[in-house]
mmCIF file of C-alpha atoms in Angstrom:
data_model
loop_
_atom_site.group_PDB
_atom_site.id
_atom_site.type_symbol
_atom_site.label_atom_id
_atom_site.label_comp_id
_atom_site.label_asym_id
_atom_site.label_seq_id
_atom_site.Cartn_x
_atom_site.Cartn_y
_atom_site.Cartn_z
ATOM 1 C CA UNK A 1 105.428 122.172 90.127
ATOM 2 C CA UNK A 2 109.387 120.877 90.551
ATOM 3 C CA UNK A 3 110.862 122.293 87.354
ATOM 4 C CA UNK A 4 114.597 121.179 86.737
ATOM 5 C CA UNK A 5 116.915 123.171 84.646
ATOM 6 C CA UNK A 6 120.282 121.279 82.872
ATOM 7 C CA UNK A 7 123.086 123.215 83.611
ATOM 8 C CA UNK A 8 125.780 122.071 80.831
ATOM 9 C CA UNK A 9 127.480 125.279 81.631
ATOM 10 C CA UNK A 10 126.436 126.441 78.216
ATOM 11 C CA UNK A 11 122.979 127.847 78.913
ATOM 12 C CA UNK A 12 120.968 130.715 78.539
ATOM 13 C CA UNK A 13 120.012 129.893 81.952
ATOM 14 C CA UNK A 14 119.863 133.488 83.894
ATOM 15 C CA UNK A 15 117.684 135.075 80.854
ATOM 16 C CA UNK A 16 115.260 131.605 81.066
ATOM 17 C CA UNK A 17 115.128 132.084 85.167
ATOM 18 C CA UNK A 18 113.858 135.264 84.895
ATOM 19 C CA UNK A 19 111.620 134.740 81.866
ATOM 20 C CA UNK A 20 109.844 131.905 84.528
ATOM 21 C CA UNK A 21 109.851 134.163 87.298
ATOM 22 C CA UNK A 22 108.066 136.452 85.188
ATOM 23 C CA UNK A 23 105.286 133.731 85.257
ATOM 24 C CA UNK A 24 105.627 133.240 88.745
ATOM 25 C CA UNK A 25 107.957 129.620 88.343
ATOM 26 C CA UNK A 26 111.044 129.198 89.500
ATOM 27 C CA UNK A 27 113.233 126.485 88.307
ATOM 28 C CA UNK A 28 115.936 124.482 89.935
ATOM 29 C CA UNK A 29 119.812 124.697 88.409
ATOM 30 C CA UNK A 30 121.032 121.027 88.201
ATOM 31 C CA UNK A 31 122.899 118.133 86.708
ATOM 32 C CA UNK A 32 122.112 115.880 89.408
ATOM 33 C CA UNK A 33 120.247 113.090 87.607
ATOM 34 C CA UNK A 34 117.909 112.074 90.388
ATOM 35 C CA UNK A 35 116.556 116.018 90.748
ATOM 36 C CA UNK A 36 115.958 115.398 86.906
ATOM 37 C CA UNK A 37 114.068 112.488 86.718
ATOM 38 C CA UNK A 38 112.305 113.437 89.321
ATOM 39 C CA UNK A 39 110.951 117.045 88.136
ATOM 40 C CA UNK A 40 107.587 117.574 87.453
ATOM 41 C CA UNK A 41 108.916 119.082 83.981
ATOM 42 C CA UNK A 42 112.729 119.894 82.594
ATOM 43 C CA UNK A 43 114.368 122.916 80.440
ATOM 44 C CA UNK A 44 117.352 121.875 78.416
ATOM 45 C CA UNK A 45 118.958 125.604 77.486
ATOM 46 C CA UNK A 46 121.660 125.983 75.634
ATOM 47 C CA UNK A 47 124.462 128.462 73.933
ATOM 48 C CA UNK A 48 127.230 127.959 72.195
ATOM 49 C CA UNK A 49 129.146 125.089 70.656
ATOM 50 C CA UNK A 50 127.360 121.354 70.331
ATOM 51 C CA UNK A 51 130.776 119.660 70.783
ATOM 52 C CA UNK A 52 131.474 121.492 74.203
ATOM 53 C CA UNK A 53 127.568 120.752 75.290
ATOM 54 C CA UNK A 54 128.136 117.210 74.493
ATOM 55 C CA UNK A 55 131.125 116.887 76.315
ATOM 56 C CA UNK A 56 129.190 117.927 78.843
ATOM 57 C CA UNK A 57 126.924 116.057 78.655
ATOM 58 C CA UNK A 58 129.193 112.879 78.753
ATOM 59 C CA UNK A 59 131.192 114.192 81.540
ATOM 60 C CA UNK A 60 128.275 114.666 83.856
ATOM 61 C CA UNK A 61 127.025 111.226 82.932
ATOM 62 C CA UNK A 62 123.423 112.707 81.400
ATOM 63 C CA UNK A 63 123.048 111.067 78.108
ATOM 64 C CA UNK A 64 121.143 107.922 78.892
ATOM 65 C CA UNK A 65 118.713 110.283 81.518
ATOM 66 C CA UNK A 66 117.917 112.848 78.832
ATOM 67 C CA UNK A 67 117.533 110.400 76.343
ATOM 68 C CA UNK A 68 115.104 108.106 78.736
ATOM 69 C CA UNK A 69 113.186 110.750 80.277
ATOM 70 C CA UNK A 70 109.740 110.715 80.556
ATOM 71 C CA UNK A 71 108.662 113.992 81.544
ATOM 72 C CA UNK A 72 107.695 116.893 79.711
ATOM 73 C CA UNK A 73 110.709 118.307 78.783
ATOM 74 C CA UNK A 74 111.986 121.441 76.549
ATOM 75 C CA UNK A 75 115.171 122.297 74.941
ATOM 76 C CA UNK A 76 116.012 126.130 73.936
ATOM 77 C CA UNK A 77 117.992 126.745 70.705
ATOM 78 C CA UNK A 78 121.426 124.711 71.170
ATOM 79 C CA UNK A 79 118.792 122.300 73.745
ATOM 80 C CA UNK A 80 116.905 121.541 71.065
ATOM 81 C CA UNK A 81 119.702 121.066 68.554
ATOM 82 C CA UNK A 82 121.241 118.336 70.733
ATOM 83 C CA UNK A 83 117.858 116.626 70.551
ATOM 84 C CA UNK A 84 118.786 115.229 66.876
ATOM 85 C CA UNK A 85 121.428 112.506 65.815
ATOM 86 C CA UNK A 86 123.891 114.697 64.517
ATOM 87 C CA UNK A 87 125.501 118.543 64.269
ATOM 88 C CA UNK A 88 127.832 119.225 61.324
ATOM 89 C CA UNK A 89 129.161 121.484 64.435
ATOM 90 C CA UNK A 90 132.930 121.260 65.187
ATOM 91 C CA UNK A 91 133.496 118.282 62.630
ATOM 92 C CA UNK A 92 130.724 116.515 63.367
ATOM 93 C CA UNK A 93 129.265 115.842 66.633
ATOM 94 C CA UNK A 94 126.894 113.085 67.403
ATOM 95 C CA UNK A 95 124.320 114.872 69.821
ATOM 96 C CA UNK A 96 121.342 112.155 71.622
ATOM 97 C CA UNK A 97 119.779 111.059 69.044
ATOM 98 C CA UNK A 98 116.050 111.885 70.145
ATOM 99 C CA UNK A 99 114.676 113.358 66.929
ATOM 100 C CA UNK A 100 115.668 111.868 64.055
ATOM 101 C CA UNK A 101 117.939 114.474 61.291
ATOM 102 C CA UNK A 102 120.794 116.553 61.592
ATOM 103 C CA UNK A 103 122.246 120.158 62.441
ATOM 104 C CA UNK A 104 123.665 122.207 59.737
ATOM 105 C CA UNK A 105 125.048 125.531 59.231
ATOM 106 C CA UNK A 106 122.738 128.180 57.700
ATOM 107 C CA UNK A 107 124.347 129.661 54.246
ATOM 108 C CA UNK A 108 124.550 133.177 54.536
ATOM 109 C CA UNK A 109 123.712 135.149 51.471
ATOM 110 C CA UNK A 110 123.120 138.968 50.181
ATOM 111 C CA UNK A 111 120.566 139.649 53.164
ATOM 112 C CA UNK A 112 121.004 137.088 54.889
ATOM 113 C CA UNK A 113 124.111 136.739 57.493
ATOM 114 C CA UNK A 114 124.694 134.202 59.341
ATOM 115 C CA UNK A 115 124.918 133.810 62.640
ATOM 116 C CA UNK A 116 120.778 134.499 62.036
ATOM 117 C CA UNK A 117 120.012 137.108 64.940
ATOM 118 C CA UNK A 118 116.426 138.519 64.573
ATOM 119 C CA UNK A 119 112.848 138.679 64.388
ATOM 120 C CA UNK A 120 111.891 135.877 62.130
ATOM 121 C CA UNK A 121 108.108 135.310 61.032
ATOM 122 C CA UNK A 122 106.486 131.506 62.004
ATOM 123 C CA UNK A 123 104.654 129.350 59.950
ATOM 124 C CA UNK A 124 102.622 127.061 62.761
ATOM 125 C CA UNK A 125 101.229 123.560 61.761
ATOM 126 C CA UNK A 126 100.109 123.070 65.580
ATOM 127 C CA UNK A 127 98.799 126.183 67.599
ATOM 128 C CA UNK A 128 98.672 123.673 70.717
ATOM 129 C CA UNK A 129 102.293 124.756 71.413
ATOM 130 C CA UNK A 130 100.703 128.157 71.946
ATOM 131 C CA UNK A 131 101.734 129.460 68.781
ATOM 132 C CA UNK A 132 100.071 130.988 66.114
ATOM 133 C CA UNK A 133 100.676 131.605 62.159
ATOM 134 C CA UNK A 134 102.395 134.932 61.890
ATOM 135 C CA UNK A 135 104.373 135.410 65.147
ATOM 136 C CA UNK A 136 107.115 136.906 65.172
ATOM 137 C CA UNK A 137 109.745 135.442 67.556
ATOM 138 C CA UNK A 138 113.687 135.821 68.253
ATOM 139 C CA UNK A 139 116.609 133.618 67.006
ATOM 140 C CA UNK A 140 120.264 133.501 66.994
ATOM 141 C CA UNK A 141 122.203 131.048 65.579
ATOM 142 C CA UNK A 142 124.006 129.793 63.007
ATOM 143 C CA UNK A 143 122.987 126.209 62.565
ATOM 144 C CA UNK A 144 119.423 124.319 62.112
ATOM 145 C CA UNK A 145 117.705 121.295 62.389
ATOM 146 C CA UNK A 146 116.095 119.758 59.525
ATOM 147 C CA UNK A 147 113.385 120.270 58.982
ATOM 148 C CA UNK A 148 110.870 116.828 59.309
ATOM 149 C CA UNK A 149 107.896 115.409 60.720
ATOM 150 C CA UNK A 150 108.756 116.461 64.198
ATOM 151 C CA UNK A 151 108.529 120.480 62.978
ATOM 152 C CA UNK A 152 105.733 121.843 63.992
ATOM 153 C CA UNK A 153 106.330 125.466 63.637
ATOM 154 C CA UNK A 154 109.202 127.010 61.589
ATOM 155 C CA UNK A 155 110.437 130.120 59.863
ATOM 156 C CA UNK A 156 112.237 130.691 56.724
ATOM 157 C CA UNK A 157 115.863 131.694 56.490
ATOM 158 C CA UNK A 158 117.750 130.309 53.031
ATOM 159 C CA UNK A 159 115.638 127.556 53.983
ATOM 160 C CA UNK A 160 112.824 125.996 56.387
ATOM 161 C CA UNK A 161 114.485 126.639 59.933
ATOM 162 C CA UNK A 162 112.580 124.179 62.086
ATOM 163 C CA UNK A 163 111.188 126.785 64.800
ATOM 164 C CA UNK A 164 109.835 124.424 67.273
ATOM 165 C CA UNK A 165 110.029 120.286 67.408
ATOM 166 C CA UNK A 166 107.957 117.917 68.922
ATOM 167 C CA UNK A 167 108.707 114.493 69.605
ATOM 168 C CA UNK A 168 106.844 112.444 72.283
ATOM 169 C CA UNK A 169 107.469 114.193 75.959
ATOM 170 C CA UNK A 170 110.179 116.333 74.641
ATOM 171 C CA UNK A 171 109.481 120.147 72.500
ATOM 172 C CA UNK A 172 112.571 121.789 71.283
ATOM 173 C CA UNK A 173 112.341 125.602 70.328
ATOM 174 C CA UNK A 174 115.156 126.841 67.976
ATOM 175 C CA UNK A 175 114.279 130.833 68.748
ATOM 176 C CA UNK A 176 114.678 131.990 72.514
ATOM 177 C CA UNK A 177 111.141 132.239 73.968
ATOM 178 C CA UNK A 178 112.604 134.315 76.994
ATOM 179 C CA UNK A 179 113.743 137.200 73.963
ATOM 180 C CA UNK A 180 111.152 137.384 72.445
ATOM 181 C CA UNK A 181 108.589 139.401 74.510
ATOM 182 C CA UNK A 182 104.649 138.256 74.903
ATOM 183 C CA UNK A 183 104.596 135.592 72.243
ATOM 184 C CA UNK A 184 107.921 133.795 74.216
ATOM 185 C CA UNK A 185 105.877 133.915 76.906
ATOM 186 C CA UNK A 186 103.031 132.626 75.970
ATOM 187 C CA UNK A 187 104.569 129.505 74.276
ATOM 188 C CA UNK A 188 106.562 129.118 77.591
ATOM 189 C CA UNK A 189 103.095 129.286 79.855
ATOM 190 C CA UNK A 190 101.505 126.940 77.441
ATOM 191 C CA UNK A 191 104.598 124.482 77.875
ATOM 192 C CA UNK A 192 104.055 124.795 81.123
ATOM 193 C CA UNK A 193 100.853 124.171 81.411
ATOM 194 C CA UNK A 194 100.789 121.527 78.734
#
């Protein structure tokens, strides 16, 4: 299997490497468009600010391939953010527009900081994403999607935190499968396999 990951220079993409090469994949580091649209399957990581990941985006001239792509494709917590229309992020960002919604930033409360960095329990509405109804899994981060008919697993934090998104070839995953031990795993393997 040819896997492609996006570099955007914002990624998470040395702790998602080795996460794969714990399930025997390795991955190739790219923003060369033709190595994308080629790949049997593509990661979208991402850390960090939306506005900065769009820019890159723009720069390297990968909105129109991400947004046309028809392979399986995942993106990882800011990856999967810049899958909706819009992040209340720096001002206001428009992101690619795959999933319909918007980002915006968690309220913190007694309890609750925010940025949200933890172990957060899932509600799952689709176990074929190799997920089930209780997992625990990882997250950090201070924004969220809406949650919407794409959500097919989320958790609860002030309010629902879309965990994972699904929307025709792409997933998005809002917590960091490569943190968050043998359940991460197992949704990446099923990804993979999917």
């Amino acid at each position: 299997m040819k896997l492609a990951m996006v570099d955007l220079g914002c990624g998470n993409t040395g702790s998602v490497s080795m996460a794969l090469e714990r399930l025997g994949i390795t991955s190739e580091l790219t923003v060369d468009p033709e190595v994308i649209t080629s790949a049997d399957k593509v990661l979208l990581p991402g850390v960090g600010a939306a506005g900065y990941a769009m820019d890159q985006v723009r720069r390297l001239g990968l909105g129109d391939v991400l947004r046309t792509l028809d392979r399986p494709a995942l993106g990882i917590c800011l990856g999967m953010q810049l899958l909706f229309e819009r992040s209340e992020e720096d001002e206001g960002v428009e992101t690619l527009g795959i999933i319909q919604g918007s980002v915006r930033k968690l309220g913190a409360a007694p309890g609750r900081p925010v940025p949200h960095m933890g172990w957060s329990k899932l509600e799952v509405f689709d176990d074929s994403v190799g997920l089930s109804y209780g997992d625990y899994v990882y997250f950090a981060h201070s924004f969220a999607c809406d949650d919407g008919p794409a959500s097919v697993a989320r958790a609860q934090y002030g309010r629902p935190v879309p965990a994972v998104v699904r929307k025709n070839n792409w997933t998005g995953a809002q917590f960091h499968p490569e943190r968050s031990g043998p359940v991460g795993a197992r949704f990446i393997e099923t990804w993979l396999n999917s």
